[in-house]
Amino acid sequence: MAIELISKVLWFVVGLVIVWLAIGMGVGRLDEPGAGMMSVGFGGVIALLGLGGIVHLLIKRRPVQSENPGQPQEPWTRAMLWRIGGVLVLLVVYVALLERVGFVLLTAALMSVLFGAYAGIRWVWAIPLATGLAVANYALFKLALGTQLPAGILG
Amino acid sequence: MLRKLAVLGLVAGALAATVAVSNAQQYPNRAITLVIPWQPGGVPDTQYRVLANLVSKDLGQPIIVENKPGGVGTLGVSSMAANAKPDGYTISYIGSGVFRAPFLQKMTYDPKKDFTYIGGIGQYLFGVVVRTDSPIKTWADFVAFAKANPGKLTYTTFGVNSVLHLAMEQISANLGIKLKHIPSRGNSENNAAVLGGHVMASADGSTWAPLVDSGDFRLLVTWGDKRTSRWPDVPTLKEVGIDYSETSPYGLAGPAGMDPAIVEKIYASFRKALRDPAHLELLKKFDMEAFELGPKEYTAWVQKEIDRQQQLVAKFAEKPEAK
Amino acid sequence: MSGLLTGLSVALQPINLLFCFAGVFLGTLVGVLPGIGPVTAMALLLPITIGAPPESGIILLAGIYYGSMYGGSTTSILINVPGEAASVVTCLDGHQMARNGRAGPALAIAAIGSFIAGTFAVVAMSIVSAPLARAALMLAPADYVGLMVLGLVMVSFISSGSVANAILTASLGIVLGLAGIDTMSGVSRFTFDRPELLEGIDVITLVVGLFGISEVLQNLEHSVQRRLVTDTIGRVMPSREDWRRSRGPIARGSLLGFLLGLLPGGGAVLASFASYGLEKRWSKTPEQFGKGAVEGLAGPESANNAAATAAFIPLLTLGIPPNVVLGILLGALIIQGIQPGPLLMVNNPGVFWGVVASMYIGNLMLLVLNLPLVGLWIQLLRVPYGVLFPMILVFCVIGVYGTTGSTFQLGLMTAFGILGYLLRRTGYDLAPLILGFVLGPLLEANLRRTLIASDGDWSYLLTRPVGLACLLLALALIIAAALPAIKARRETFGPADQG
């Protein structure tokens, strides 16, 4: 219920922001649509459906499940959020450092941490496995297929 | 004391000069990165890869081609200028979009200050085509039709404020005619729209070539300085009385502050590559011409070109409505 | 027919057989590896083909393209990461089949459906290509408006979850698709002065983030020391029952895909979504869709392969590439000194028919290559998820960085990953978002083109037969959805979980 309501409120806000930004692009006339017209229209649809959802939820007080009976989601637990948040933080750090440090080193580091901390592989195995996979990926993609990957400090 | 200082200065200057010269002599002693601000596979990408191969053999160092698309060909160039050292080991394709974009959008670079211009590479062949069964048989017919039906003659290009759109507006202004522009999202859509009869004419690069040869399209006019060898009967703009040509030349640039000796060395090698039979054959296939212009001449040309783009935008561009 | 014989004599030369095999093999490989797609692979191999005879080079590049269509379904089914927009639909039921322990039959049906559809499209191509391509050109912008509207309406029917939710995500997709410089007015939309966004949001970044990253995040809700699929994978060969249920969808998907594939723009994407919608409407048990219905896999897989092959027709007969991949092929042809277009069949019969014939052979090779190797891909699933998911993350990074060379795009990918996870978590289907993203800009461009041409007269939209028919059909679907009886029925079976 709470999550459902929050999501509808977010949709409503997103819709309004889109409409506001799109009006700034020039809406034009109906016979000569401007750059913002479609976005105003669909932003408006998002805002209205969000608003409708809020009203619907507040009046009918339907539980979440009736909206989505297929797969009852288990509620977020602290452990779950730690796992997901941890990977996201690692990914953001990885992306930020990729061009400076280079693909092979950074990928080996990322995978070592993930193998060690998440998969519960002993560090003695996790680090060589991660390094091997990073080098193998580099060899396959950059050297064999010619994909561009940053070399970083090793280059 | 003063004399001593002067001598010291001279020595220091001479030393700096030798270091610079020896830098240029040693150059290149490692791989050079060539940035292409487009997705892999296009015409400029293909051409630059062929040139890179030839130059790499000549200079004895590998050239790594990096595709950094985005920002309509400006992103790769501007981030190269902002991040790379001006040591000659990072250079980039640079095209007219880079000179034009700052007058259309807020950009993070200044084309007059932020680059070292190395030299010219190539230019496009543009032209106007109509469908063969169109009542418009010649460029004179085109102008006559536009004069008789102001705002009714429709034409397509691959986007508002593209070089082709601005050039068509310039031509219209010269002739005092008014055309209706229906922009598409790419070259192939242009041909499809004309072939399907949804627009009357297309101003485009030579992607229309096969359809002209097959007799589906009629080529009315080309925009270069002289006639093409492939369609020698088709006049240029100048021949039909319009004092204008547009080939959207492109070249090479590096970050601001490169050593002139290294710039000379890079372009000398590219100049050789431009004249290489392998490159000439490629140009012929795309009906294009080289744009050979040394560092000094190219830099001067670019400064003028930036002003010209500014004027084109000021006069003819569709300006984003003020926020 | 004599043309085809000429073609076979070209395609059966040992060198061309070798190139064809290399092409389909590489294609399968890049299709299987998430992120790196046919565009990158073809562009990188382009220089290599310059030295080869023209027909051999083109055979190789074409093989990569249709080979990747086979391979693309594999990652969609096994790890729910579509390699490109057209295989998003494959995830819906294909991945559910894998979750139900039927990964083997899912992969086999996908491969066989692709084979039948691909072969059908090649045969159709060698019979009717030129007139068909001409007919497709006659579709005016107004007709496209109808087609796009129909596609967008259809998506609210095929998605799991409520119709309102589908409209929300589709609308968001459309708005995201409109980002970048407006080609009609030069206005920058939703770019926030970032040059990276001037050309709009990259479709690879969006798809990899929304599906690849968010899938990883969702799987991390559970302990990672388990395996994706337990050891009982089941047999690889589909059962007799699977066959019976797949026959119709494969046939319908092949035809639909072939026709829609001729259209420029979102042809293959539209085809796979349309086929899914068609099968769901056609089915007597639509409640199984989204939960691992074999029809929902067989139809779209066939449709996108037929569409991929049909897309060659406008390129080879008119010189008009309907998508980016074929645009690269056009470049390759020109470098070889061959101008694709109406004269190709006359001037270079060896090239035209050689490529067509190689596609017959290539499809056969792909079947042989894929079916026995299916078992190999299944081995992937036996790897514990804790080992698998770091690899998936790295593949996502390689795919996005490899095509854009930009860490900004990687950041965007991460953001879309979070968005996708939150949407799935709260009961929204992501498929409408992708279709909205692909079709939204096309709808807008064609609508505005129509209005420019008709001087702002909206009624012009109703004067084109194809466009009108599509609009009427879309209207009928909306009315059907609005009818209470049908609505009630929908609610009992409609919403399903999302994968």
PDB file of C-alpha atoms in Angstrom, chain B residues 31-192:
ATOM      1  CA  ALA B  31      51.047   4.772 -30.371  1.00  0.00           C
ATOM      2  CA  ILE B  32      48.918   7.689 -31.562  1.00  0.00           C
ATOM      3  CA  THR B  33      45.202   7.854 -30.768  1.00  0.00           C
ATOM      4  CA  LEU B  34      42.887   9.116 -33.497  1.00  0.00           C
ATOM      5  CA  VAL B  35      39.417  10.092 -32.270  1.00  0.00           C
ATOM      6  CA  ILE B  36      36.496   9.703 -34.678  1.00  0.00           C
ATOM      7  CA  PRO B  37      33.431  11.445 -33.225  1.00  0.00           C
ATOM      8  CA  TRP B  38      31.024   9.108 -35.087  1.00  0.00           C
ATOM      9  CA  GLN B  39      29.777   5.565 -34.705  1.00  0.00           C
ATOM     10  CA  PRO B  40      32.015   3.086 -36.493  1.00  0.00           C
ATOM     11  CA  GLY B  41      31.132   2.284 -40.100  1.00  0.00           C
ATOM     12  CA  GLY B  42      30.286   5.617 -41.696  1.00  0.00           C
ATOM     13  CA  VAL B  43      32.043   7.333 -44.599  1.00  0.00           C
ATOM     14  CA  PRO B  44      34.429   9.509 -42.546  1.00  0.00           C
ATOM     15  CA  ASP B  45      35.171   6.590 -40.207  1.00  0.00           C
ATOM     16  CA  THR B  46      36.076   4.369 -43.139  1.00  0.00           C
ATOM     17  CA  GLN B  47      38.198   7.051 -44.779  1.00  0.00           C
ATOM     18  CA  TYR B  48      40.098   7.888 -41.590  1.00  0.00           C
ATOM     19  CA  ARG B  49      40.786   4.227 -40.905  1.00  0.00           C
ATOM     20  CA  VAL B  50      42.304   3.830 -44.365  1.00  0.00           C
ATOM     21  CA  LEU B  51      44.407   6.965 -43.838  1.00  0.00           C
ATOM     22  CA  ALA B  52      45.403   5.836 -40.345  1.00  0.00           C
ATOM     23  CA  ASN B  53      46.741   2.605 -41.800  1.00  0.00           C
ATOM     24  CA  LEU B  54      48.874   4.440 -44.327  1.00  0.00           C
ATOM     25  CA  VAL B  55      50.135   7.023 -41.819  1.00  0.00           C
ATOM     26  CA  SER B  56      50.897   4.335 -39.294  1.00  0.00           C
ATOM     27  CA  LYS B  57      53.182   2.592 -41.785  1.00  0.00           C
ATOM     28  CA  ASP B  58      54.836   5.896 -42.621  1.00  0.00           C
ATOM     29  CA  LEU B  59      55.464   6.993 -39.021  1.00  0.00           C
ATOM     30  CA  GLY B  60      56.305   3.533 -37.773  1.00  0.00           C
ATOM     31  CA  GLN B  61      53.878   3.632 -34.844  1.00  0.00           C
ATOM     32  CA  PRO B  62      50.424   2.109 -34.524  1.00  0.00           C
ATOM     33  CA  ILE B  63      47.421   4.430 -34.715  1.00  0.00           C
ATOM     34  CA  ILE B  64      44.535   3.485 -32.462  1.00  0.00           C
ATOM     35  CA  VAL B  65      41.189   4.616 -33.822  1.00  0.00           C
ATOM     36  CA  GLU B  66      38.677   5.433 -31.089  1.00  0.00           C
ATOM     37  CA  ASN B  67      35.034   6.047 -31.875  1.00  0.00           C
ATOM     38  CA  LYS B  68      33.530   8.632 -29.515  1.00  0.00           C
ATOM     39  CA  PRO B  69      30.135   9.464 -30.983  1.00  0.00           C
ATOM     40  CA  GLY B  70      27.678  11.934 -29.489  1.00  0.00           C
ATOM     41  CA  GLY B  71      26.719  15.570 -29.692  1.00  0.00           C
ATOM     42  CA  VAL B  72      26.398  15.366 -33.504  1.00  0.00           C
ATOM     43  CA  GLY B  73      30.115  14.938 -33.957  1.00  0.00           C
ATOM     44  CA  THR B  74      31.175  17.482 -31.348  1.00  0.00           C
ATOM     45  CA  LEU B  75      31.473  15.423 -28.188  1.00  0.00           C
ATOM     46  CA  GLY B  76      34.513  13.326 -29.107  1.00  0.00           C
ATOM     47  CA  VAL B  77      36.366  16.359 -30.420  1.00  0.00           C
ATOM     48  CA  SER B  78      35.651  18.617 -27.466  1.00  0.00           C
ATOM     49  CA  SER B  79      36.438  16.007 -24.830  1.00  0.00           C
ATOM     50  CA  MET B  80      39.677  15.231 -26.687  1.00  0.00           C
ATOM     51  CA  ALA B  81      40.623  18.932 -26.510  1.00  0.00           C
ATOM     52  CA  ALA B  82      39.691  19.149 -22.842  1.00  0.00           C
ATOM     53  CA  ASN B  83      41.386  15.975 -21.624  1.00  0.00           C
ATOM     54  CA  ALA B  84      44.320  15.062 -23.863  1.00  0.00           C
ATOM     55  CA  LYS B  85      47.806  16.559 -23.683  1.00  0.00           C
ATOM     56  CA  PRO B  86      48.822  18.594 -26.743  1.00  0.00           C
ATOM     57  CA  ASP B  87      51.750  16.248 -27.380  1.00  0.00           C
ATOM     58  CA  GLY B  88      50.621  14.943 -30.763  1.00  0.00           C
ATOM     59  CA  TYR B  89      49.644  11.543 -29.432  1.00  0.00           C
ATOM     60  CA  THR B  90      45.944  12.370 -29.474  1.00  0.00           C
ATOM     61  CA  ILE B  91      44.371  13.884 -32.570  1.00  0.00           C
ATOM     62  CA  SER B  92      40.842  13.959 -33.883  1.00  0.00           C
ATOM     63  CA  TYR B  93      38.546  14.289 -36.869  1.00  0.00           C
ATOM     64  CA  ILE B  94      36.992  17.740 -36.944  1.00  0.00           C
ATOM     65  CA  GLY B  95      34.071  18.803 -39.131  1.00  0.00           C
ATOM     66  CA  SER B  96      31.873  21.795 -39.749  1.00  0.00           C
ATOM     67  CA  GLY B  97      29.394  20.721 -37.074  1.00  0.00           C
ATOM     68  CA  VAL B  98      32.010  21.558 -34.433  1.00  0.00           C
ATOM     69  CA  PHE B  99      32.299  25.095 -35.836  1.00  0.00           C
ATOM     70  CA  ARG B 100      28.516  25.553 -36.021  1.00  0.00           C
ATOM     71  CA  ALA B 101      27.233  23.963 -32.811  1.00  0.00           C
ATOM     72  CA  PRO B 102      28.371  26.727 -30.380  1.00  0.00           C
ATOM     73  CA  PHE B 103      26.066  29.171 -32.183  1.00  0.00           C
ATOM     74  CA  LEU B 104      23.102  26.797 -31.861  1.00  0.00           C
ATOM     75  CA  GLN B 105      23.481  25.325 -28.376  1.00  0.00           C
ATOM     76  CA  LYS B 106      25.398  26.012 -25.248  1.00  0.00           C
ATOM     77  CA  MET B 107      28.719  24.232 -25.767  1.00  0.00           C
ATOM     78  CA  THR B 108      31.671  23.654 -23.507  1.00  0.00           C
ATOM     79  CA  TYR B 109      34.352  24.659 -26.015  1.00  0.00           C
ATOM     80  CA  ASP B 110      35.416  27.592 -28.163  1.00  0.00           C
ATOM     81  CA  PRO B 111      36.372  26.435 -31.668  1.00  0.00           C
ATOM     82  CA  LYS B 112      38.656  29.441 -32.157  1.00  0.00           C
ATOM     83  CA  LYS B 113      40.745  28.796 -29.056  1.00  0.00           C
ATOM     84  CA  ASP B 114      40.516  25.217 -27.894  1.00  0.00           C
ATOM     85  CA  PHE B 115      42.081  23.359 -30.812  1.00  0.00           C
ATOM     86  CA  THR B 116      45.309  23.154 -32.752  1.00  0.00           C
ATOM     87  CA  TYR B 117      44.327  22.774 -36.390  1.00  0.00           C
ATOM     88  CA  ILE B 118      46.518  20.246 -38.162  1.00  0.00           C
ATOM     89  CA  GLY B 119      45.225  20.205 -41.721  1.00  0.00           C
ATOM     90  CA  GLY B 120      42.456  19.412 -44.200  1.00  0.00           C
ATOM     91  CA  ILE B 121      41.424  15.901 -45.177  1.00  0.00           C
ATOM     92  CA  GLY B 122      38.307  15.704 -47.319  1.00  0.00           C
ATOM     93  CA  GLN B 123      35.092  17.239 -48.539  1.00  0.00           C
ATOM     94  CA  TYR B 124      31.678  15.934 -49.462  1.00  0.00           C
ATOM     95  CA  LEU B 125      29.774  15.982 -52.725  1.00  0.00           C
ATOM     96  CA  PHE B 126      26.306  17.432 -52.229  1.00  0.00           C
ATOM     97  CA  GLY B 127      23.542  17.843 -54.765  1.00  0.00           C
ATOM     98  CA  VAL B 128      19.813  18.203 -55.300  1.00  0.00           C
ATOM     99  CA  VAL B 129      17.778  15.350 -56.793  1.00  0.00           C
ATOM    100  CA  VAL B 130      14.151  14.944 -57.876  1.00  0.00           C
ATOM    101  CA  ARG B 131      12.255  11.878 -59.057  1.00  0.00           C
ATOM    102  CA  THR B 132      12.655  11.259 -62.783  1.00  0.00           C
ATOM    103  CA  ASP B 133       8.921  11.541 -63.518  1.00  0.00           C
ATOM    104  CA  SER B 134       8.797  14.948 -61.825  1.00  0.00           C
ATOM    105  CA  PRO B 135       7.811  17.889 -64.073  1.00  0.00           C
ATOM    106  CA  ILE B 136      11.026  19.521 -62.890  1.00  0.00           C
ATOM    107  CA  LYS B 137      13.618  18.630 -65.504  1.00  0.00           C
ATOM    108  CA  THR B 138      16.387  21.120 -64.821  1.00  0.00           C
ATOM    109  CA  TRP B 139      17.528  23.474 -62.102  1.00  0.00           C
ATOM    110  CA  ALA B 140      15.864  26.310 -64.039  1.00  0.00           C
ATOM    111  CA  ASP B 141      12.558  24.392 -63.805  1.00  0.00           C
ATOM    112  CA  PHE B 142      13.140  23.976 -60.077  1.00  0.00           C
ATOM    113  CA  VAL B 143      13.562  27.721 -59.588  1.00  0.00           C
ATOM    114  CA  ALA B 144      10.622  28.508 -61.898  1.00  0.00           C
ATOM    115  CA  PHE B 145       8.356  26.088 -60.007  1.00  0.00           C
ATOM    116  CA  ALA B 146       9.370  27.577 -56.671  1.00  0.00           C
ATOM    117  CA  LYS B 147       8.733  31.103 -57.951  1.00  0.00           C
ATOM    118  CA  ALA B 148       5.312  30.167 -59.324  1.00  0.00           C
ATOM    119  CA  ASN B 149       4.313  28.265 -56.173  1.00  0.00           C
ATOM    120  CA  PRO B 150       5.901  29.941 -53.166  1.00  0.00           C
ATOM    121  CA  GLY B 151       6.173  27.582 -50.199  1.00  0.00           C
ATOM    122  CA  LYS B 152       4.815  24.622 -52.154  1.00  0.00           C
ATOM    123  CA  LEU B 153       8.026  23.015 -53.352  1.00  0.00           C
ATOM    124  CA  THR B 154       8.971  20.518 -50.647  1.00  0.00           C
ATOM    125  CA  TYR B 155      12.500  19.301 -50.045  1.00  0.00           C
ATOM    126  CA  THR B 156      14.112  17.100 -47.446  1.00  0.00           C
ATOM    127  CA  THR B 157      17.473  17.011 -45.692  1.00  0.00           C
ATOM    128  CA  PHE B 158      18.681  14.965 -42.751  1.00  0.00           C
ATOM    129  CA  GLY B 159      17.737  17.531 -40.152  1.00  0.00           C
ATOM    130  CA  VAL B 160      17.027  21.118 -39.252  1.00  0.00           C
ATOM    131  CA  ASN B 161      20.177  23.253 -39.018  1.00  0.00           C
ATOM    132  CA  SER B 162      22.215  20.594 -40.794  1.00  0.00           C
ATOM    133  CA  VAL B 163      24.755  21.892 -43.273  1.00  0.00           C
ATOM    134  CA  LEU B 164      22.382  20.897 -46.095  1.00  0.00           C
ATOM    135  CA  HIS B 165      19.406  22.698 -44.614  1.00  0.00           C
ATOM    136  CA  LEU B 166      21.341  25.911 -44.038  1.00  0.00           C
ATOM    137  CA  ALA B 167      22.855  25.732 -47.518  1.00  0.00           C
ATOM    138  CA  MET B 168      19.409  25.271 -49.129  1.00  0.00           C
ATOM    139  CA  GLU B 169      18.148  28.289 -47.185  1.00  0.00           C
ATOM    140  CA  GLN B 170      21.167  30.286 -48.364  1.00  0.00           C
ATOM    141  CA  ILE B 171      20.469  29.262 -51.967  1.00  0.00           C
ATOM    142  CA  SER B 172      16.776  30.146 -51.581  1.00  0.00           C
ATOM    143  CA  ALA B 173      17.718  33.528 -50.170  1.00  0.00           C
ATOM    144  CA  ASN B 174      20.084  34.168 -53.099  1.00  0.00           C
ATOM    145  CA  LEU B 175      17.314  33.373 -55.563  1.00  0.00           C
ATOM    146  CA  GLY B 176      14.532  35.037 -53.618  1.00  0.00           C
ATOM    147  CA  ILE B 177      12.432  31.846 -53.496  1.00  0.00           C
ATOM    148  CA  LYS B 178      10.646  30.166 -50.632  1.00  0.00           C
ATOM    149  CA  LEU B 179      10.774  26.397 -50.214  1.00  0.00           C
ATOM    150  CA  LYS B 180       9.167  24.076 -47.691  1.00  0.00           C
ATOM    151  CA  HIS B 181      11.626  22.010 -45.667  1.00  0.00           C
ATOM    152  CA  ILE B 182      10.467  18.584 -44.434  1.00  0.00           C
ATOM    153  CA  PRO B 183      13.408  17.226 -42.444  1.00  0.00           C
ATOM    154  CA  SER B 184      14.047  13.504 -42.141  1.00  0.00           C
ATOM    155  CA  ARG B 185      16.155  11.573 -39.675  1.00  0.00           C
ATOM    156  CA  GLY B 186      18.846  10.279 -41.996  1.00  0.00           C
ATOM    157  CA  ASN B 187      20.075   9.870 -45.559  1.00  0.00           C
ATOM    158  CA  SER B 188      18.124   6.705 -46.257  1.00  0.00           C
ATOM    159  CA  GLU B 189      14.865   8.357 -45.238  1.00  0.00           C
ATOM    160  CA  ASN B 190      15.597  11.158 -47.694  1.00  0.00           C
ATOM    161  CA  ASN B 191      15.828   8.782 -50.623  1.00  0.00           C
ATOM    162  CA  ALA B 192      12.761   6.832 -49.511  1.00  0.00           C
TER     163      ALA B 192
END
